[in-house]
mmCIF file of C-alpha atoms and ligand atoms in Angstrom:
data_model
loop_
_atom_site.group_PDB
_atom_site.id
_atom_site.type_symbol
_atom_site.label_atom_id
_atom_site.label_comp_id
_atom_site.label_asym_id
_atom_site.label_seq_id
_atom_site.Cartn_x
_atom_site.Cartn_y
_atom_site.Cartn_z
ATOM 1 C CA MET A 1 53.299 65.871 -81.314
ATOM 2 C CA THR A 2 53.635 69.485 -80.284
ATOM 3 C CA GLU A 3 53.132 70.570 -76.869
ATOM 4 C CA VAL A 4 51.084 73.623 -75.969
ATOM 5 C CA LEU A 5 51.624 75.462 -72.615
ATOM 6 C CA VAL A 6 49.324 78.321 -72.060
ATOM 7 C CA VAL A 7 51.641 81.121 -70.153
ATOM 8 C CA ASP A 8 50.323 84.312 -68.561
ATOM 9 C CA ALA A 9 52.102 87.226 -70.110
ATOM 10 C CA SER A 10 51.630 89.462 -67.298
ATOM 11 C CA ASP A 11 53.587 86.832 -65.110
ATOM 12 C CA PRO A 12 55.289 84.229 -67.267
ATOM 13 C CA ASP A 13 55.308 80.693 -65.290
ATOM 14 C CA ARG A 14 58.906 80.042 -64.594
ATOM 15 C CA ALA A 15 58.580 76.290 -64.830
ATOM 16 C CA ALA A 16 56.998 76.743 -68.455
ATOM 17 C CA ILE A 17 59.756 79.240 -69.334
ATOM 18 C CA ALA A 18 62.610 77.011 -68.139
ATOM 19 C CA HIS A 19 60.986 74.017 -70.084
ATOM 20 C CA ALA A 20 60.962 75.993 -73.134
ATOM 21 C CA ALA A 21 64.408 77.169 -72.599
ATOM 22 C CA ALA A 22 65.512 73.682 -72.044
ATOM 23 C CA ILE A 23 64.213 72.609 -75.509
ATOM 24 C CA LEU A 24 65.961 75.652 -77.360
ATOM 25 C CA ARG A 25 69.228 74.872 -75.672
ATOM 26 C CA ARG A 26 69.149 71.029 -76.770
ATOM 27 C CA GLY A 27 68.315 72.018 -80.463
ATOM 28 C CA GLY A 28 64.499 71.957 -80.453
ATOM 29 C CA LEU A 29 61.856 74.312 -82.091
ATOM 30 C CA VAL A 30 59.882 76.611 -79.728
ATOM 31 C CA ALA A 31 57.044 78.919 -81.058
ATOM 32 C CA PHE A 32 56.450 82.006 -78.612
ATOM 33 C CA PRO A 33 54.814 85.520 -78.733
ATOM 34 C CA THR A 34 56.586 88.442 -79.492
ATOM 35 C CA GLU A 35 54.994 91.789 -79.344
ATOM 36 C CA THR A 36 54.590 91.789 -83.127
ATOM 37 C CA VAL A 37 53.796 88.245 -84.377
ATOM 38 C CA TYR A 38 54.630 84.582 -82.883
ATOM 39 C CA GLY A 39 58.219 83.567 -83.796
ATOM 40 C CA LEU A 40 59.589 79.978 -84.360
ATOM 41 C CA GLY A 41 62.640 79.940 -82.068
ATOM 42 C CA ALA A 42 65.847 77.838 -82.419
ATOM 43 C CA HIS A 43 69.349 77.901 -81.181
ATOM 44 C CA ALA A 44 70.929 80.631 -83.245
ATOM 45 C CA LEU A 45 74.339 79.346 -83.095
ATOM 46 C CA ASP A 46 73.352 75.360 -83.662
ATOM 47 C CA ARG A 47 73.382 75.037 -87.436
ATOM 48 C CA HIS A 48 71.288 71.772 -86.997
ATOM 49 C CA ALA A 49 68.776 73.414 -85.247
ATOM 50 C CA ILE A 50 68.487 76.181 -87.729
ATOM 51 C CA ARG A 51 68.087 73.748 -90.614
ATOM 52 C CA ARG A 52 65.078 72.389 -88.680
ATOM 53 C CA ILE A 53 63.303 75.935 -88.879
ATOM 54 C CA PHE A 54 63.549 75.920 -92.404
ATOM 55 C CA GLU A 55 62.247 72.380 -92.769
ATOM 56 C CA ALA A 56 59.361 73.036 -90.269
ATOM 57 C CA LYS A 57 58.232 76.068 -92.440
ATOM 58 C CA GLY A 58 58.862 74.661 -95.746
ATOM 59 C CA ARG A 59 60.954 77.901 -96.044
ATOM 60 C CA PRO A 60 63.685 78.229 -98.843
ATOM 61 C CA SER A 61 67.141 78.215 -97.124
ATOM 62 C CA SER A 62 68.064 81.554 -99.041
ATOM 63 C CA ASP A 63 65.580 83.466 -96.735
ATOM 64 C CA PRO A 64 67.706 84.869 -93.740
ATOM 65 C CA LEU A 65 66.440 84.724 -90.316
ATOM 66 C CA ILE A 66 66.266 87.188 -87.481
ATOM 67 C CA VAL A 67 68.121 86.666 -84.294
ATOM 68 C CA HIS A 68 66.557 87.515 -81.144
ATOM 69 C CA ILE A 69 68.739 88.642 -78.139
ATOM 70 C CA HIS A 70 67.925 89.455 -74.543
ATOM 71 C CA GLY A 71 69.909 92.514 -73.959
ATOM 72 C CA ILE A 72 72.163 95.016 -75.920
ATOM 73 C CA ALA A 73 75.236 93.427 -74.365
ATOM 74 C CA ASP A 74 74.633 90.199 -76.512
ATOM 75 C CA LEU A 75 74.948 92.385 -79.819
ATOM 76 C CA GLN A 76 78.824 92.628 -79.555
ATOM 77 C CA ALA A 77 79.185 88.827 -79.872
ATOM 78 C CA LEU A 78 76.853 88.574 -83.062
ATOM 79 C CA ALA A 79 77.776 91.993 -85.052
ATOM 80 C CA VAL A 80 80.908 93.557 -85.912
ATOM 81 C CA ASP A 81 81.664 97.291 -87.167
ATOM 82 C CA ILE A 82 78.371 98.462 -85.295
ATOM 83 C CA PRO A 83 77.565 101.861 -86.355
ATOM 84 C CA ILE A 84 77.178 104.349 -83.520
ATOM 85 C CA GLU A 85 73.612 105.067 -84.801
ATOM 86 C CA ALA A 86 72.627 101.576 -83.928
ATOM 87 C CA HIS A 87 73.277 102.266 -80.335
ATOM 88 C CA ALA A 88 71.031 105.439 -80.352
ATOM 89 C CA LEU A 89 68.264 103.372 -82.333
ATOM 90 C CA ALA A 90 68.541 100.667 -79.763
ATOM 91 C CA SER A 91 68.190 102.786 -76.758
ATOM 92 C CA LEU A 92 65.264 104.452 -78.287
ATOM 93 C CA PHE A 93 63.312 101.658 -79.738
ATOM 94 C CA TRP A 94 64.818 98.321 -77.991
ATOM 95 C CA PRO A 95 63.103 96.346 -76.829
ATOM 96 C CA GLY A 96 60.684 96.714 -79.463
ATOM 97 C CA PRO A 97 59.664 96.128 -83.096
ATOM 98 C CA LEU A 98 62.938 97.115 -84.732
ATOM 99 C CA THR A 99 65.113 94.840 -86.433
ATOM 100 C CA MET A 100 68.713 96.104 -87.397
ATOM 101 C CA VAL A 101 70.745 94.550 -90.283
ATOM 102 C CA LEU A 102 74.340 94.633 -89.337
ATOM 103 C CA LYS A 103 77.734 93.099 -90.407
ATOM 104 C CA LYS A 104 77.802 89.864 -89.047
ATOM 105 C CA SER A 105 80.362 88.239 -86.842
ATOM 106 C CA PRO A 106 81.849 84.829 -87.674
ATOM 107 C CA VAL A 107 80.090 83.118 -84.788
ATOM 108 C CA VAL A 108 76.605 83.558 -86.570
ATOM 109 C CA PRO A 109 76.404 80.555 -88.958
ATOM 110 C CA ASP A 110 75.715 80.871 -92.532
ATOM 111 C CA GLU A 111 72.367 78.973 -92.137
ATOM 112 C CA VAL A 112 70.785 81.950 -90.219
ATOM 113 C CA THR A 113 72.111 84.554 -92.551
ATOM 114 C CA ALA A 114 71.507 82.463 -95.909
ATOM 115 C CA GLY A 115 75.044 82.984 -96.838
ATOM 116 C CA LEU A 116 74.871 86.981 -96.635
ATOM 117 C CA ASP A 117 77.659 88.679 -94.659
ATOM 118 C CA THR A 118 74.994 90.451 -92.702
ATOM 119 C CA VAL A 119 72.718 89.536 -89.589
ATOM 120 C CA ALA A 120 69.430 90.906 -88.779
ATOM 121 C CA ILE A 121 68.979 91.253 -84.829
ATOM 122 C CA ARG A 122 66.121 92.406 -82.623
ATOM 123 C CA ILE A 123 65.476 92.575 -78.828
ATOM 124 C CA PRO A 124 61.605 91.796 -78.610
ATOM 125 C CA ALA A 125 59.464 93.547 -75.999
ATOM 126 C CA HIS A 126 56.866 90.851 -75.125
ATOM 127 C CA PRO A 127 57.450 89.543 -71.630
ATOM 128 C CA ILE A 128 57.263 85.853 -72.700
ATOM 129 C CA ALA A 129 59.755 86.433 -75.089
ATOM 130 C CA GLN A 130 62.121 88.197 -72.720
ATOM 131 C CA ALA A 131 61.651 85.610 -70.147
ATOM 132 C CA LEU A 132 62.489 83.101 -72.731
ATOM 133 C CA LEU A 133 65.518 84.830 -73.908
ATOM 134 C CA ALA A 134 66.689 85.518 -70.350
ATOM 135 C CA ALA A 135 66.353 81.663 -69.307
ATOM 136 C CA THR A 136 68.067 80.379 -72.241
ATOM 137 C CA ALA A 137 70.989 82.855 -72.215
ATOM 138 C CA ILE A 138 71.488 82.059 -75.896
ATOM 139 C CA PRO A 139 70.592 84.271 -79.077
ATOM 140 C CA VAL A 140 67.457 82.687 -80.582
ATOM 141 C CA ALA A 141 67.004 82.841 -84.329
ATOM 142 C CA ALA A 142 63.085 83.161 -84.982
ATOM 143 C CA PRO A 143 61.253 83.701 -88.136
ATOM 144 C CA SER A 144 57.540 84.107 -88.077
ATOM 145 C CA ALA A 145 56.006 80.740 -86.902
ATOM 146 C CA ASN A 146 53.886 80.112 -89.980
ATOM 147 C CA LEU A 147 54.348 77.942 -93.127
ATOM 148 C CA PHE A 148 56.065 79.539 -95.797
ATOM 149 C CA SER A 149 53.974 82.163 -97.699
ATOM 150 C CA ARG A 150 51.126 82.097 -95.305
ATOM 151 C CA PRO A 151 50.277 85.159 -93.455
ATOM 152 C CA SER A 152 52.184 85.467 -90.065
ATOM 153 C CA PRO A 153 50.572 84.237 -87.025
ATOM 154 C CA THR A 154 48.995 86.551 -84.534
ATOM 155 C CA ARG A 155 47.677 83.757 -82.180
ATOM 156 C CA ALA A 156 48.900 80.411 -80.879
ATOM 157 C CA SER A 157 46.037 78.954 -82.777
ATOM 158 C CA HIS A 158 47.614 80.030 -86.020
ATOM 159 C CA VAL A 159 50.833 78.525 -85.055
ATOM 160 C CA LEU A 160 49.309 75.243 -84.504
ATOM 161 C CA HIS A 161 47.141 75.376 -87.780
ATOM 162 C CA ASP A 162 50.426 75.709 -89.848
ATOM 163 C CA LEU A 163 52.922 73.731 -87.524
ATOM 164 C CA ASP A 164 51.253 71.197 -85.527
ATOM 165 C CA GLY A 165 53.351 68.154 -85.094
ATOM 166 C CA ARG A 166 56.381 69.742 -86.937
ATOM 167 C CA ILE A 167 57.579 71.703 -83.804
ATOM 168 C CA ASP A 168 58.238 70.964 -80.174
ATOM 169 C CA LEU A 169 56.536 73.463 -78.245
ATOM 170 C CA VAL A 170 54.136 76.440 -78.574
ATOM 171 C CA LEU A 171 53.973 78.867 -75.728
ATOM 172 C CA ASP A 172 50.406 80.346 -75.955
ATOM 173 C CA GLY A 173 50.505 83.824 -74.518
ATOM 174 C CA GLY A 174 47.398 85.035 -76.272
ATOM 175 C CA PRO A 175 47.105 87.272 -79.202
ATOM 176 C CA THR A 176 50.050 89.767 -80.117
ATOM 177 C CA ALA A 177 49.662 93.315 -79.686
ATOM 178 C CA VAL A 178 51.178 94.833 -82.758
ATOM 179 C CA GLY A 179 50.159 92.349 -85.442
ATOM 180 C CA VAL A 180 52.632 93.194 -88.257
ATOM 181 C CA GLU A 181 56.049 92.121 -88.230
ATOM 182 C CA SER A 182 59.010 94.341 -86.984
ATOM 183 C CA THR A 183 60.550 97.102 -89.045
ATOM 184 C CA VAL A 184 63.619 95.837 -90.824
ATOM 185 C CA LEU A 185 66.295 98.614 -91.015
ATOM 186 C CA ASP A 186 69.670 97.807 -93.204
ATOM 187 C CA LEU A 187 72.441 99.792 -91.457
ATOM 188 C CA THR A 188 75.241 98.183 -93.712
ATOM 189 C CA THR A 189 74.501 100.566 -96.475
ATOM 190 C CA ALA A 190 73.008 104.047 -96.589
ATOM 191 C CA PRO A 191 70.165 103.464 -94.085
ATOM 192 C CA VAL A 192 67.047 101.944 -95.784
ATOM 193 C CA VAL A 193 63.960 100.465 -94.415
ATOM 194 C CA LEU A 194 63.657 96.921 -96.219
ATOM 195 C CA ARG A 195 60.382 96.282 -94.275
ATOM 196 C CA PRO A 196 58.226 98.861 -92.874
ATOM 197 C CA GLY A 197 56.620 98.292 -89.308
ATOM 198 C CA ALA A 198 55.665 99.587 -86.186
ATOM 199 C CA VAL A 199 58.787 101.760 -85.728
ATOM 200 C CA THR A 200 58.289 104.021 -88.543
ATOM 201 C CA LEU A 201 60.316 105.945 -90.961
ATOM 202 C CA GLU A 202 59.526 109.059 -89.081
ATOM 203 C CA MET A 203 60.600 107.550 -85.841
ATOM 204 C CA ILE A 204 64.024 106.203 -87.451
ATOM 205 C CA ARG A 205 64.493 109.560 -88.939
ATOM 206 C CA THR A 206 64.955 111.224 -85.589
ATOM 207 C CA VAL A 207 68.328 109.474 -85.392
ATOM 208 C CA LEU A 208 68.964 108.955 -89.206
ATOM 209 C CA PRO A 209 67.494 112.019 -91.075
ATOM 210 C CA GLY A 210 68.614 110.392 -94.312
ATOM 211 C CA ALA A 211 66.833 107.025 -93.998
ATOM 212 C CA GLN A 212 64.700 105.936 -96.787
ATOM 213 C CA LEU A 213 62.059 103.485 -97.533
ATOM 214 C CA ARG A 214 62.831 100.776 -100.057
ATOM 215 C CA GLN A 215 60.758 101.432 -102.894
ATOM 216 C CA ARG A 216 58.481 98.916 -104.308
ATOM 217 C CA HIS A 217 59.935 98.531 -107.760
ATOM 218 C CA GLU A 218 63.341 98.000 -106.314
ATOM 219 C CA ALA A 219 61.722 95.289 -103.939
ATOM 220 C CA ALA A 220 60.778 93.303 -106.953
ATOM 221 C CA ASP A 221 64.227 92.697 -108.245
ATOM 222 C CA SER A 222 67.351 93.322 -106.498
ATOM 223 C CA ALA A 223 65.952 93.750 -103.005
ATOM 224 C CA ALA A 224 64.157 90.314 -103.129
ATOM 225 C CA MET A 225 67.676 88.793 -103.020
ATOM 226 C CA LYS A 226 68.882 91.079 -100.414
ATOM 227 C CA SER A 227 65.876 90.485 -98.165
ATOM 228 C CA PRO A 228 63.661 87.865 -99.460
ATOM 229 C CA GLY A 229 60.714 88.474 -97.126
ATOM 230 C CA LEU A 230 60.125 91.414 -99.680
ATOM 231 C CA LEU A 231 59.065 88.956 -102.109
ATOM 232 C CA SER A 232 55.213 89.515 -103.095
ATOM 233 C CA ARG A 233 53.120 86.486 -102.076
ATOM 234 C CA HIS A 234 54.941 86.439 -98.897
ATOM 235 C CA TYR A 235 52.135 87.619 -96.890
ATOM 236 C CA ALA A 236 49.385 86.143 -98.830
ATOM 237 C CA PRO A 237 46.121 84.179 -98.004
ATOM 238 C CA ARG A 238 45.124 81.390 -99.936
ATOM 239 C CA ALA A 239 42.300 83.105 -101.935
ATOM 240 C CA PRO A 240 43.319 85.740 -104.430
ATOM 241 C CA LEU A 241 43.096 89.217 -102.698
ATOM 242 C CA THR A 242 42.351 92.402 -104.561
ATOM 243 C CA LEU A 243 43.449 95.616 -103.055
ATOM 244 C CA TYR A 244 41.165 98.694 -103.620
ATOM 245 C CA GLU A 245 42.701 102.091 -103.209
ATOM 246 C CA GLY A 246 41.030 105.411 -103.158
ATOM 247 C CA SER A 247 38.827 107.335 -100.949
ATOM 248 C CA SER A 248 36.865 105.398 -98.358
ATOM 249 C CA ARG A 249 33.738 106.118 -99.820
ATOM 250 C CA ALA A 250 34.567 105.226 -103.474
ATOM 251 C CA VAL A 251 36.531 102.030 -102.346
ATOM 252 C CA ALA A 252 33.314 100.739 -100.509
ATOM 253 C CA GLU A 253 30.962 101.469 -103.277
ATOM 254 C CA ARG A 254 33.377 99.538 -105.776
ATOM 255 C CA ILE A 255 33.854 96.557 -103.352
ATOM 256 C CA ASP A 256 30.240 96.338 -103.099
ATOM 257 C CA ALA A 257 29.521 96.448 -106.685
ATOM 258 C CA ASP A 258 32.192 93.916 -107.454
ATOM 259 C CA ALA A 259 31.255 91.584 -104.387
ATOM 260 C CA HIS A 260 27.695 91.652 -105.720
ATOM 261 C CA ALA A 261 28.806 90.561 -109.193
ATOM 262 C CA ALA A 262 31.068 87.875 -107.958
ATOM 263 C CA VAL A 263 28.274 86.510 -105.637
ATOM 264 C CA ALA A 264 25.823 86.454 -108.612
ATOM 265 C CA ARG A 265 28.314 84.335 -110.513
ATOM 266 C CA GLY A 266 28.372 81.823 -107.741
ATOM 267 C CA LEU A 267 31.467 82.589 -105.875
ATOM 268 C CA ARG A 268 31.958 82.922 -102.252
ATOM 269 C CA VAL A 269 33.448 86.355 -101.501
ATOM 270 C CA GLY A 270 35.448 87.764 -98.473
ATOM 271 C CA ILE A 271 35.872 91.540 -97.864
ATOM 272 C CA ILE A 272 38.437 93.162 -95.402
ATOM 273 C CA ALA A 273 36.692 96.465 -94.234
ATOM 274 C CA ALA A 274 36.807 98.889 -91.600
ATOM 275 C CA ASN A 275 33.961 98.957 -88.681
ATOM 276 C CA ASP A 276 32.030 101.918 -90.592
ATOM 277 C CA ASP A 277 32.186 100.743 -94.231
ATOM 278 C CA ARG A 278 28.498 99.860 -95.606
ATOM 279 C CA PHE A 279 28.103 97.409 -97.901
ATOM 280 C CA PRO A 280 24.493 97.102 -99.377
ATOM 281 C CA ALA A 281 24.983 93.656 -100.694
ATOM 282 C CA GLU A 282 25.856 92.581 -96.965
ATOM 283 C CA ALA A 283 22.828 90.428 -96.664
ATOM 284 C CA SER A 284 24.201 87.748 -99.217
ATOM 285 C CA ARG A 285 25.115 84.391 -97.508
ATOM 286 C CA ALA A 286 28.062 83.971 -99.851
ATOM 287 C CA LEU A 287 29.627 87.306 -98.753
ATOM 288 C CA PHE A 288 31.848 87.332 -95.723
ATOM 289 C CA ILE A 289 33.098 90.385 -94.094
ATOM 290 C CA GLU A 290 35.885 90.664 -91.846
ATOM 291 C CA ARG A 291 35.598 94.271 -90.032
ATOM 292 C CA LEU A 292 39.352 95.049 -88.578
ATOM 293 C CA GLY A 293 38.192 98.109 -86.563
ATOM 294 C CA SER A 294 37.568 101.915 -86.934
ATOM 295 C CA GLU A 295 39.474 103.420 -89.671
ATOM 296 C CA ALA A 296 40.871 105.886 -87.178
ATOM 297 C CA ASP A 297 42.630 103.302 -84.994
ATOM 298 C CA LEU A 298 45.307 101.842 -87.185
ATOM 299 C CA ASN A 299 46.732 99.955 -84.089
ATOM 300 C CA VAL A 300 43.685 98.057 -83.940
ATOM 301 C CA ILE A 301 43.435 97.450 -87.690
ATOM 302 C CA ALA A 302 47.044 96.111 -87.894
ATOM 303 C CA ALA A 303 46.437 93.809 -84.784
ATOM 304 C CA ASN A 304 43.538 92.035 -86.474
ATOM 305 C CA LEU A 305 44.782 91.994 -90.268
ATOM 306 C CA TYR A 306 46.293 88.588 -90.390
ATOM 307 C CA ASP A 307 43.586 86.925 -88.154
ATOM 308 C CA ALA A 308 41.190 88.137 -90.648
ATOM 309 C CA LEU A 309 42.912 86.855 -93.519
ATOM 310 C CA ARG A 310 43.355 83.445 -92.031
ATOM 311 C CA ARG A 311 39.520 83.489 -90.961
ATOM 312 C CA LEU A 312 38.615 84.173 -94.556
ATOM 313 C CA ASP A 313 40.898 81.272 -95.711
ATOM 314 C CA ASP A 314 39.167 78.862 -93.044
ATOM 315 C CA LEU A 315 35.914 80.070 -94.710
ATOM 316 C CA SER A 316 37.163 78.811 -98.094
ATOM 317 C CA VAL A 317 36.244 82.178 -99.956
ATOM 318 C CA ASP A 318 37.189 82.192 -103.673
ATOM 319 C CA LEU A 319 38.508 85.683 -103.419
ATOM 320 C CA ILE A 320 39.075 88.505 -101.044
ATOM 321 C CA LEU A 321 38.341 92.215 -101.699
ATOM 322 C CA ALA A 322 40.340 94.333 -99.375
ATOM 323 C CA ARG A 323 40.027 98.026 -98.650
ATOM 324 C CA THR A 324 42.886 100.309 -98.294
ATOM 325 C CA PHE A 325 44.008 101.923 -94.935
ATOM 326 C CA SER A 326 46.231 104.564 -96.250
ATOM 327 C CA SER A 327 47.402 107.665 -94.805
ATOM 328 C CA SER A 328 50.865 108.815 -95.539
ATOM 329 C CA SER A 329 52.486 108.014 -92.211
ATOM 330 C CA GLY A 330 52.745 105.909 -89.325
ATOM 331 C CA LEU A 331 51.606 102.275 -88.975
ATOM 332 C CA SER A 332 49.648 102.747 -92.388
ATOM 333 C CA VAL A 333 52.600 102.476 -94.307
ATOM 334 C CA ALA A 334 53.058 98.954 -92.762
ATOM 335 C CA ILE A 335 49.525 97.987 -93.301
ATOM 336 C CA GLN A 336 49.559 98.896 -96.875
ATOM 337 C CA ASP A 337 52.776 97.316 -97.490
ATOM 338 C CA ARG A 338 51.256 93.806 -96.344
ATOM 339 C CA LEU A 339 47.994 94.308 -98.047
ATOM 340 C CA ARG A 340 49.953 95.217 -101.432
ATOM 341 C CA ARG A 341 52.143 91.889 -101.080
ATOM 342 C CA ALA A 342 48.976 89.921 -100.446
ATOM 343 C CA ALA A 343 47.555 91.479 -103.605
ATOM 344 C CA ALA A 344 50.668 90.588 -105.742
ATOM 345 C CA GLY A 345 49.786 93.334 -108.156
ATOM 346 C CA ARG A 346 45.904 92.917 -108.033
ATOM 347 C CA ILE A 347 45.244 96.749 -107.254
ATOM 348 C CA VAL A 348 41.995 98.466 -108.344
ATOM 349 C CA HIS A 349 41.939 102.367 -108.290
ATOM 350 C CA ALA A 350 38.570 103.219 -107.236
HETATM 351 O O1 TXA B 401 58.449 90.800 -86.012
HETATM 352 C C1 TXA B 401 59.366 90.044 -86.427
HETATM 353 O O2 TXA B 401 60.232 90.478 -87.142
HETATM 354 C C2 TXA B 401 59.327 88.518 -86.366
HETATM 355 C C3 TXA B 401 59.209 88.162 -84.886
HETATM 356 C C4 TXA B 401 59.110 86.662 -84.797
HETATM 357 O O3 TXA B 401 60.380 88.579 -84.463
HETATM 358 N N1 TXA B 401 59.800 87.793 -87.284
HETATM 359 C C5 TXA B 401 59.781 87.844 -88.716
HETATM 360 O O4 TXA B 401 60.883 87.031 -89.218
HETATM 361 O O5 TXA B 401 58.991 88.376 -89.284
HETATM 362 P P1 TXA B 401 60.631 86.630 -90.744
HETATM 363 O O6 TXA B 401 61.907 85.637 -90.844
HETATM 364 O O7 TXA B 401 59.289 86.241 -91.265
HETATM 365 O O8 TXA B 401 61.094 87.855 -91.476
HETATM 366 C C6 TXA B 401 62.499 88.246 -91.474
HETATM 367 C C7 TXA B 401 62.830 89.386 -92.459
HETATM 368 C C8 TXA B 401 62.780 88.741 -93.751
HETATM 369 O O9 TXA B 401 62.248 89.759 -94.695
HETATM 370 C C9 TXA B 401 64.282 88.619 -94.088
HETATM 371 O O10 TXA B 401 64.406 88.574 -95.549
HETATM 372 C C10 TXA B 401 64.936 89.728 -93.501
HETATM 373 O O11 TXA B 401 63.967 90.065 -92.307
HETATM 374 N N2 TXA B 401 66.210 89.597 -93.034
HETATM 375 C C11 TXA B 401 66.601 88.588 -92.392
HETATM 376 N N3 TXA B 401 68.037 88.604 -92.277
HETATM 377 C C12 TXA B 401 68.303 89.504 -93.129
HETATM 378 C C13 TXA B 401 69.658 90.282 -93.555
HETATM 379 N N4 TXA B 401 70.780 89.675 -93.204
HETATM 380 N N5 TXA B 401 69.562 91.230 -94.521
HETATM 381 C C14 TXA B 401 68.313 91.608 -94.946
HETATM 382 N N6 TXA B 401 67.151 91.102 -94.721
HETATM 383 C C15 TXA B 401 67.120 90.251 -93.798
HETATM 384 MG MG1 MG B 402 57.841 85.561 -92.090
#
């Protein structure tokens, strides 16, 4: 049985946090909210506990985990040859949604890093995550708390949907604020963003002007080995998703036409849209429209994205048609990245 404890993020209950910390210290699995998505935590230095994470998620052991720490002082024990820029980035963006890939120290088990000689580390900003890390006084390895290849969980209900009965405890701190996973920045090579997130390339370039975004075509082959979370299908809903790119108006018209045609063929169709998009075919009972928010507010769009994908799956739609939320900078890069991966190549240029 999986225990669920509702915890007030503005004032985390000390008994609940102590209980969760004790479970982690003895090798158990605890899901907890971070500012990005819910994580599935285990004692990072306990190989047995780490193996339980992979079992619970059905995750291949070739996919390395992020280690969550409470303070910058914990970094020295886990990483070696830490470049000076890592400290500059830490002081700017930690706690927060930035994960740094560094050379690993021998204390980090191979199970955590999937045998790589590097380790991914971050300090999460969510008050429940912070309280838990303070109480455990151990580093906590935590992937997103979803079954492998499902969208990351942004609510405790998503965690339970995927992992009920497979983990010991869920700390329910309500919906997460950011909604897409942390930025993963590799500092063991020329600095490269392996996964875009809320700490944007522009923000990173204030410290590392030469930082680059890993390009998609590279992600398909070599980078997929280096950071398997880059594999396509990683963020996918069950129903095949097609991504429509182009101007808002052209995209909405094309989605409307394609949705109409699919409904006419007897299919149940989900649409990922912005608040202002208009779909004349909307009246159909086989059409399910998830409106993520105003096109102008990408923070809200990102926060609602995975919940919308999961809701459409719960409605057993046969296919999902998603609009693009692109502008060249900021959070749209992360949103577009997740939508493209979910689309796994099904992209229509409207
Ligand atoms: O926001 C987040 O990062 C959430 C919360 C819970 O912290 N965690 C998360 O973990 O998204 P996960 O396991 O779902 O994604 C971790 C990503 C994967 O793409 C993985 O391949 C990459 O980080 N990664 C982990 N260790 C790595 C390493 N040593 N080198 C390169 N990539 C690594
Ligand atoms: Mg994940």
